[in-house]
PDB file of C-alpha atoms and ligand atoms in Angstrom:
ATOM      1  CA  UNK F   1      11.858 -13.831   3.722  1.00  0.00           C
ATOM      2  CA  UNK F   2       8.575 -15.062   2.486  1.00  0.00           C
ATOM      3  CA  UNK F   3       8.788 -18.190   0.445  1.00  0.00           C
ATOM      4  CA  UNK F   4       4.976 -18.683  -0.594  1.00  0.00           C
ATOM      5  CA  UNK F   5       4.037 -15.339  -2.189  1.00  0.00           C
ATOM      6  CA  UNK F   6       5.310 -13.782  -5.204  1.00  0.00           C
ATOM      7  CA  UNK F   7       6.590 -10.113  -5.251  1.00  0.00           C
ATOM      8  CA  UNK F   8       6.208  -8.225  -8.703  1.00  0.00           C
ATOM      9  CA  UNK F   9       6.938  -4.706  -9.630  1.00  0.00           C
ATOM     10  CA  UNK F  10       4.400  -3.671 -12.274  1.00  0.00           C
ATOM     11  CA  UNK F  11       3.773  -1.025 -14.811  1.00  0.00           C
ATOM     12  CA  UNK F  12       1.089   0.078 -17.190  1.00  0.00           C
ATOM     13  CA  UNK F  13       2.179  -2.091 -19.855  1.00  0.00           C
ATOM     14  CA  UNK F  14       1.987  -5.354 -17.823  1.00  0.00           C
ATOM     15  CA  UNK F  15      -0.871  -7.478 -18.447  1.00  0.00           C
ATOM     16  CA  UNK F  16      -2.120  -7.577 -14.764  1.00  0.00           C
ATOM     17  CA  UNK F  17      -2.266  -3.540 -15.117  1.00  0.00           C
ATOM     18  CA  UNK F  18      -6.243  -3.638 -15.701  1.00  0.00           C
ATOM     19  CA  UNK F  19      -6.826  -6.130 -12.752  1.00  0.00           C
ATOM     20  CA  UNK F  20      -4.867  -3.787 -10.054  1.00  0.00           C
ATOM     21  CA  UNK F  21      -7.185  -0.951 -11.329  1.00  0.00           C
ATOM     22  CA  UNK F  22     -10.132  -3.339 -10.660  1.00  0.00           C
ATOM     23  CA  UNK F  23      -8.876  -4.256  -7.353  1.00  0.00           C
ATOM     24  CA  UNK F  24      -8.461  -0.631  -6.472  1.00  0.00           C
ATOM     25  CA  UNK F  25     -12.087  -0.026  -7.559  1.00  0.00           C
ATOM     26  CA  UNK F  26     -13.498  -3.149  -5.750  1.00  0.00           C
ATOM     27  CA  UNK F  27     -11.525  -3.039  -2.389  1.00  0.00           C
ATOM     28  CA  UNK F  28      -9.742   0.290  -1.706  1.00  0.00           C
ATOM     29  CA  UNK F  29     -11.445   2.346   0.452  1.00  0.00           C
ATOM     30  CA  UNK F  30     -10.765   5.510  -1.698  1.00  0.00           C
ATOM     31  CA  UNK F  31     -10.202   4.341  -5.140  1.00  0.00           C
ATOM     32  CA  UNK F  32      -8.706   6.424  -7.848  1.00  0.00           C
ATOM     33  CA  UNK F  33     -10.354   7.225 -11.216  1.00  0.00           C
ATOM     34  CA  UNK F  34      -8.851   5.634 -14.233  1.00  0.00           C
ATOM     35  CA  UNK F  35      -7.545   8.888 -15.213  1.00  0.00           C
ATOM     36  CA  UNK F  36      -5.650   9.318 -11.834  1.00  0.00           C
ATOM     37  CA  UNK F  37      -4.129   5.913 -12.462  1.00  0.00           C
ATOM     38  CA  UNK F  38      -3.330   7.024 -16.118  1.00  0.00           C
ATOM     39  CA  UNK F  39      -1.583  10.155 -14.994  1.00  0.00           C
ATOM     40  CA  UNK F  40       0.874   8.252 -12.585  1.00  0.00           C
ATOM     41  CA  UNK F  41       4.401   9.084 -13.067  1.00  0.00           C
ATOM     42  CA  UNK F  42       6.419   6.008 -13.133  1.00  0.00           C
ATOM     43  CA  UNK F  43       9.588   7.894 -12.700  1.00  0.00           C
ATOM     44  CA  UNK F  44       8.860   8.078  -8.809  1.00  0.00           C
ATOM     45  CA  UNK F  45       5.624   5.930  -8.422  1.00  0.00           C
ATOM     46  CA  UNK F  46       6.319   1.932  -7.871  1.00  0.00           C
ATOM     47  CA  UNK F  47       3.161  -0.365  -8.244  1.00  0.00           C
ATOM     48  CA  UNK F  48       3.835  -3.733  -6.676  1.00  0.00           C
ATOM     49  CA  UNK F  49       1.624  -6.867  -6.635  1.00  0.00           C
ATOM     50  CA  UNK F  50       1.490  -9.866  -4.497  1.00  0.00           C
ATOM     51  CA  UNK F  51       0.601 -13.328  -6.162  1.00  0.00           C
ATOM     52  CA  UNK F  52      -0.418 -16.469  -4.434  1.00  0.00           C
ATOM     53  CA  UNK F  53      -0.564 -19.610  -6.457  1.00  0.00           C
ATOM     54  CA  UNK F  54      -0.567 -17.770  -9.794  1.00  0.00           C
ATOM     55  CA  UNK F  55      -3.291 -15.260  -8.368  1.00  0.00           C
ATOM     56  CA  UNK F  56      -2.876 -11.564  -7.835  1.00  0.00           C
ATOM     57  CA  UNK F  57      -4.206 -11.100  -4.292  1.00  0.00           C
ATOM     58  CA  UNK F  58      -3.011  -7.614  -3.507  1.00  0.00           C
ATOM     59  CA  UNK F  59      -1.138  -4.592  -4.446  1.00  0.00           C
ATOM     60  CA  UNK F  60       0.802  -1.668  -3.091  1.00  0.00           C
ATOM     61  CA  UNK F  61       1.632   1.886  -4.489  1.00  0.00           C
ATOM     62  CA  UNK F  62       4.461   3.616  -3.159  1.00  0.00           C
ATOM     63  CA  UNK F  63       6.199   6.963  -4.140  1.00  0.00           C
ATOM     64  CA  UNK F  64       9.768   8.107  -3.769  1.00  0.00           C
ATOM     65  CA  UNK F  65      12.381   9.709  -5.855  1.00  0.00           C
ATOM     66  CA  UNK F  66      15.527   8.101  -6.842  1.00  0.00           C
ATOM     67  CA  UNK F  67      18.153   9.037  -4.257  1.00  0.00           C
ATOM     68  CA  UNK F  68      15.387   9.792  -1.622  1.00  0.00           C
ATOM     69  CA  UNK F  69      15.756   7.731   1.836  1.00  0.00           C
ATOM     70  CA  UNK F  70      12.025   8.597   2.429  1.00  0.00           C
ATOM     71  CA  UNK F  71       8.770   6.829   0.795  1.00  0.00           C
ATOM     72  CA  UNK F  72       5.292   7.503   0.863  1.00  0.00           C
ATOM     73  CA  UNK F  73       3.061   4.499   1.069  1.00  0.00           C
ATOM     74  CA  UNK F  74      -0.071   5.528  -1.049  1.00  0.00           C
ATOM     75  CA  UNK F  75      -2.005   2.359  -1.265  1.00  0.00           C
ATOM     76  CA  UNK F  76      -1.843  -1.193   0.104  1.00  0.00           C
ATOM     77  CA  UNK F  77      -4.773  -3.603  -0.560  1.00  0.00           C
ATOM     78  CA  UNK F  78      -5.593  -7.274  -0.131  1.00  0.00           C
ATOM     79  CA  UNK F  79      -8.544  -9.015  -1.497  1.00  0.00           C
ATOM     80  CA  UNK F  80     -10.997  -9.645   1.412  1.00  0.00           C
ATOM     81  CA  UNK F  81     -10.568 -13.351   1.257  1.00  0.00           C
ATOM     82  CA  UNK F  82      -6.897 -13.342   1.835  1.00  0.00           C
ATOM     83  CA  UNK F  83      -6.935 -10.830   4.939  1.00  0.00           C
ATOM     84  CA  UNK F  84      -6.328 -11.855   8.530  1.00  0.00           C
ATOM     85  CA  UNK F  85      -4.158 -14.470   7.512  1.00  0.00           C
ATOM     86  CA  UNK F  86      -0.831 -13.019   7.780  1.00  0.00           C
ATOM     87  CA  UNK F  87      -0.354 -12.605   4.167  1.00  0.00           C
ATOM     88  CA  UNK F  88      -0.472  -8.759   4.224  1.00  0.00           C
ATOM     89  CA  UNK F  89       2.748  -9.175   6.747  1.00  0.00           C
ATOM     90  CA  UNK F  90       4.350 -11.197   3.947  1.00  0.00           C
ATOM     91  CA  UNK F  91       3.818  -8.766   1.374  1.00  0.00           C
ATOM     92  CA  UNK F  92       4.892  -6.047   3.623  1.00  0.00           C
ATOM     93  CA  UNK F  93       8.065  -7.973   4.537  1.00  0.00           C
ATOM     94  CA  UNK F  94       8.928  -8.239   0.925  1.00  0.00           C
ATOM     95  CA  UNK F  95       8.270  -4.573   0.328  1.00  0.00           C
ATOM     96  CA  UNK F  96      10.370  -3.469   3.297  1.00  0.00           C
ATOM     97  CA  UNK F  97      13.244  -5.508   1.940  1.00  0.00           C
ATOM     98  CA  UNK F  98      12.749  -4.075  -1.504  1.00  0.00           C
ATOM     99  CA  UNK F  99      12.536  -0.446  -0.157  1.00  0.00           C
ATOM    100  CA  UNK F 100      15.552  -0.993   2.130  1.00  0.00           C
ATOM    101  CA  UNK F 101      17.503  -2.183  -1.084  1.00  0.00           C
ATOM    102  CA  UNK F 102      16.312   1.136  -2.784  1.00  0.00           C
ATOM    103  CA  UNK F 103      17.910   3.369  -0.088  1.00  0.00           C
ATOM    104  CA  UNK F 104      14.701   3.956   1.707  1.00  0.00           C
ATOM    105  CA  UNK F 105      14.849   4.428   5.437  1.00  0.00           C
ATOM    106  CA  UNK F 106      11.688   6.040   6.459  1.00  0.00           C
ATOM    107  CA  UNK F 107       8.103   5.435   5.159  1.00  0.00           C
ATOM    108  CA  UNK F 108       5.069   7.687   5.804  1.00  0.00           C
ATOM    109  CA  UNK F 109       1.471   7.147   5.176  1.00  0.00           C
ATOM    110  CA  UNK F 110      -1.853   8.574   5.797  1.00  0.00           C
ATOM    111  CA  UNK F 111      -5.093   6.504   6.746  1.00  0.00           C
ATOM    112  CA  UNK F 112      -8.603   7.286   7.472  1.00  0.00           C
ATOM    113  CA  UNK F 113      -9.293   7.360  11.246  1.00  0.00           C
ATOM    114  CA  UNK F 114     -12.330   4.971  10.937  1.00  0.00           C
ATOM    115  CA  UNK F 115     -10.078   2.300   9.163  1.00  0.00           C
ATOM    116  CA  UNK F 116      -9.182   0.501  12.332  1.00  0.00           C
ATOM    117  CA  UNK F 117      -8.278  -2.816  10.625  1.00  0.00           C
ATOM    118  CA  UNK F 118      -5.635  -0.868   8.239  1.00  0.00           C
ATOM    119  CA  UNK F 119      -4.465   0.959  11.470  1.00  0.00           C
ATOM    120  CA  UNK F 120      -4.125  -2.082  13.429  1.00  0.00           C
ATOM    121  CA  UNK F 121      -2.142  -3.697  10.681  1.00  0.00           C
ATOM    122  CA  UNK F 122       0.200  -0.681  10.416  1.00  0.00           C
ATOM    123  CA  UNK F 123       0.874  -0.783  14.031  1.00  0.00           C
ATOM    124  CA  UNK F 124       1.634  -4.334  14.093  1.00  0.00           C
ATOM    125  CA  UNK F 125       4.321  -3.896  11.351  1.00  0.00           C
ATOM    126  CA  UNK F 126       5.737  -1.099  13.320  1.00  0.00           C
ATOM    127  CA  UNK F 127       4.126   2.068  12.202  1.00  0.00           C
ATOM    128  CA  UNK F 128       3.823   4.918  14.683  1.00  0.00           C
ATOM    129  CA  UNK F 129       1.283   7.487  14.834  1.00  0.00           C
ATOM    130  CA  UNK F 130       2.644  10.925  14.049  1.00  0.00           C
ATOM    131  CA  UNK F 131      -0.633  13.096  14.319  1.00  0.00           C
ATOM    132  CA  UNK F 132      -4.218  13.104  13.677  1.00  0.00           C
ATOM    133  CA  UNK F 133      -5.564  15.648  11.166  1.00  0.00           C
ATOM    134  CA  UNK F 134      -9.012  16.797  11.566  1.00  0.00           C
ATOM    135  CA  UNK F 135     -11.199  16.679   8.180  1.00  0.00           C
ATOM    136  CA  UNK F 136      -8.209  15.596   6.418  1.00  0.00           C
ATOM    137  CA  UNK F 137     -10.184  13.907   3.509  1.00  0.00           C
ATOM    138  CA  UNK F 138     -12.538  15.736   1.292  1.00  0.00           C
ATOM    139  CA  UNK F 139     -15.579  14.292   2.974  1.00  0.00           C
ATOM    140  CA  UNK F 140     -14.455  15.513   6.386  1.00  0.00           C
ATOM    141  CA  UNK F 141     -13.184  12.321   7.842  1.00  0.00           C
ATOM    142  CA  UNK F 142     -10.067  12.703   9.948  1.00  0.00           C
ATOM    143  CA  UNK F 143      -6.795  11.259   8.802  1.00  0.00           C
ATOM    144  CA  UNK F 144      -4.010   9.654  10.797  1.00  0.00           C
ATOM    145  CA  UNK F 145      -0.431  10.292   9.617  1.00  0.00           C
ATOM    146  CA  UNK F 146       1.967   7.443  10.522  1.00  0.00           C
ATOM    147  CA  UNK F 147       5.686   6.705   9.947  1.00  0.00           C
ATOM    148  CA  UNK F 148       8.124   3.777  10.150  1.00  0.00           C
ATOM    149  CA  UNK F 149      11.694   3.715  10.486  1.00  0.00           C
ATOM    150  CA  UNK F 150      12.930   0.682   8.419  1.00  0.00           C
TER     151      UNK F 150
HETATM  152  C1  COA R   1      -4.916  -3.175   5.081  1.00  0.00           C
HETATM  153  C2  COA R   1      -4.735  -4.519   4.680  1.00  0.00           C
HETATM  154  C3  COA R   1      -3.753  -4.613   3.579  1.00  0.00           C
HETATM  155  C4  COA R   1      -4.300  -5.201   6.039  1.00  0.00           C
HETATM  156  O1  COA R   1      -4.161  -6.674   5.711  1.00  0.00           O
HETATM  157  P1  COA R   1      -5.264  -7.583   6.748  1.00  0.00           P
HETATM  158  O2  COA R   1      -4.791  -9.062   6.510  1.00  0.00           O
HETATM  159  O3  COA R   1      -6.594  -7.206   6.992  1.00  0.00           O
HETATM  160  O4  COA R   1      -4.227  -7.187   8.071  1.00  0.00           O
HETATM  161  P2  COA R   1      -4.172  -8.327   9.480  1.00  0.00           P
HETATM  162  O5  COA R   1      -5.323  -8.978   9.638  1.00  0.00           O
HETATM  163  O6  COA R   1      -2.673  -8.878   9.301  1.00  0.00           O
HETATM  164  O7  COA R   1      -3.787  -7.127  10.499  1.00  0.00           O
HETATM  165  C5  COA R   1      -4.880  -6.164  10.954  1.00  0.00           C
HETATM  166  C6  COA R   1      -4.816  -6.179  12.486  1.00  0.00           C
HETATM  167  O8  COA R   1      -5.756  -5.066  12.996  1.00  0.00           O
HETATM  168  C7  COA R   1      -6.542  -5.751  13.881  1.00  0.00           C
HETATM  169  N1  COA R   1      -7.965  -5.372  13.909  1.00  0.00           N
HETATM  170  C8  COA R   1      -8.802  -5.632  12.889  1.00  0.00           C
HETATM  171  N2  COA R   1     -10.068  -5.053  13.195  1.00  0.00           N
HETATM  172  C9  COA R   1      -9.739  -4.305  14.298  1.00  0.00           C
HETATM  173  C10 COA R   1     -10.512  -3.390  15.040  1.00  0.00           C
HETATM  174  N3  COA R   1     -11.879  -3.373  14.545  1.00  0.00           N
HETATM  175  N4  COA R   1     -10.109  -2.739  16.009  1.00  0.00           N
HETATM  176  C11 COA R   1      -8.727  -3.022  16.319  1.00  0.00           C
HETATM  177  N5  COA R   1      -7.793  -3.717  15.691  1.00  0.00           N
HETATM  178  C12 COA R   1      -8.508  -4.329  14.623  1.00  0.00           C
HETATM  179  C13 COA R   1      -6.462  -7.131  13.639  1.00  0.00           C
HETATM  180  O9  COA R   1      -6.645  -7.872  14.753  1.00  0.00           O
HETATM  181  C14 COA R   1      -5.144  -7.544  13.224  1.00  0.00           C
HETATM  182  O10 COA R   1      -4.056  -7.501  14.225  1.00  0.00           O
HETATM  183  P3  COA R   1      -3.507  -8.927  14.796  1.00  0.00           P
HETATM  184  O11 COA R   1      -3.203  -9.668  13.800  1.00  0.00           O
HETATM  185  O12 COA R   1      -2.610  -8.542  15.666  1.00  0.00           O
HETATM  186  O13 COA R   1      -4.984  -9.501  15.394  1.00  0.00           O
HETATM  187  C15 COA R   1      -6.250  -5.138   4.356  1.00  0.00           C
HETATM  188  O14 COA R   1      -6.905  -5.048   5.454  1.00  0.00           O
HETATM  189  C16 COA R   1      -6.995  -4.313   3.321  1.00  0.00           C
HETATM  190  O15 COA R   1      -6.483  -4.501   2.189  1.00  0.00           O
HETATM  191  N6  COA R   1      -7.755  -3.467   3.640  1.00  0.00           N
HETATM  192  C17 COA R   1      -8.427  -2.713   2.327  1.00  0.00           C
HETATM  193  C18 COA R   1      -7.611  -1.633   1.858  1.00  0.00           C
HETATM  194  C19 COA R   1      -7.047  -0.509   2.902  1.00  0.00           C
HETATM  195  O16 COA R   1      -8.045  -0.140   3.690  1.00  0.00           O
HETATM  196  N7  COA R   1      -6.015  -0.378   2.838  1.00  0.00           N
HETATM  197  C20 COA R   1      -5.270   0.779   3.660  1.00  0.00           C
HETATM  198  C21 COA R   1      -5.723   2.122   3.362  1.00  0.00           C
HETATM  199  S1  COA R   1      -4.661   3.259   4.031  1.00  0.00           S
END
């Protein structure tokens, strides 16, 4: 298990909530509006942050219902200065540990086909391509569906 980063589940009442929304706006390829974030149902959405030396450097958003064995990874993002350093893998390793403890056995995601860095990361941590969907996104960009068995 990772010993340097800190994994924190977050909710809208947390002090870091505005920061996560800011990171989403600045660094996520398809950020959500503040309204999208406000409408999040925390009965089945789980927001997780990653802290290094007291700084929040990334977050992930995952959905699953209590009792489900399948989760959907909606977002994972690291600030640019912390990429390509194995930090995303540390964060993912904590996430998978937490998911397994929550009874999750399989994770699905969709990613834009041109996002080769994210696809490279997902492949590295064991995700496999399920299928490509032409014009999956509203602007016509193709999507790649991927899954991982934990
Ligand atoms: C997705 C994200 C969390 C991954 O973290 P990261 O630190 O960049 O990932 P890593 O560097 O560990 O892994 C990326 C892999 O893709 C590879 N890669 C990078 N550019 C590539 C390219 N142009 N073609 C093919 N592979 C590429 C890297 O070589 C690396 O693999 P390696 O470590 O075996 O060399 C991070 O890039 C991020 O926050 N991106 C912006 C948000 C985002 O796009 N999220 C996903 C949306 S679905």
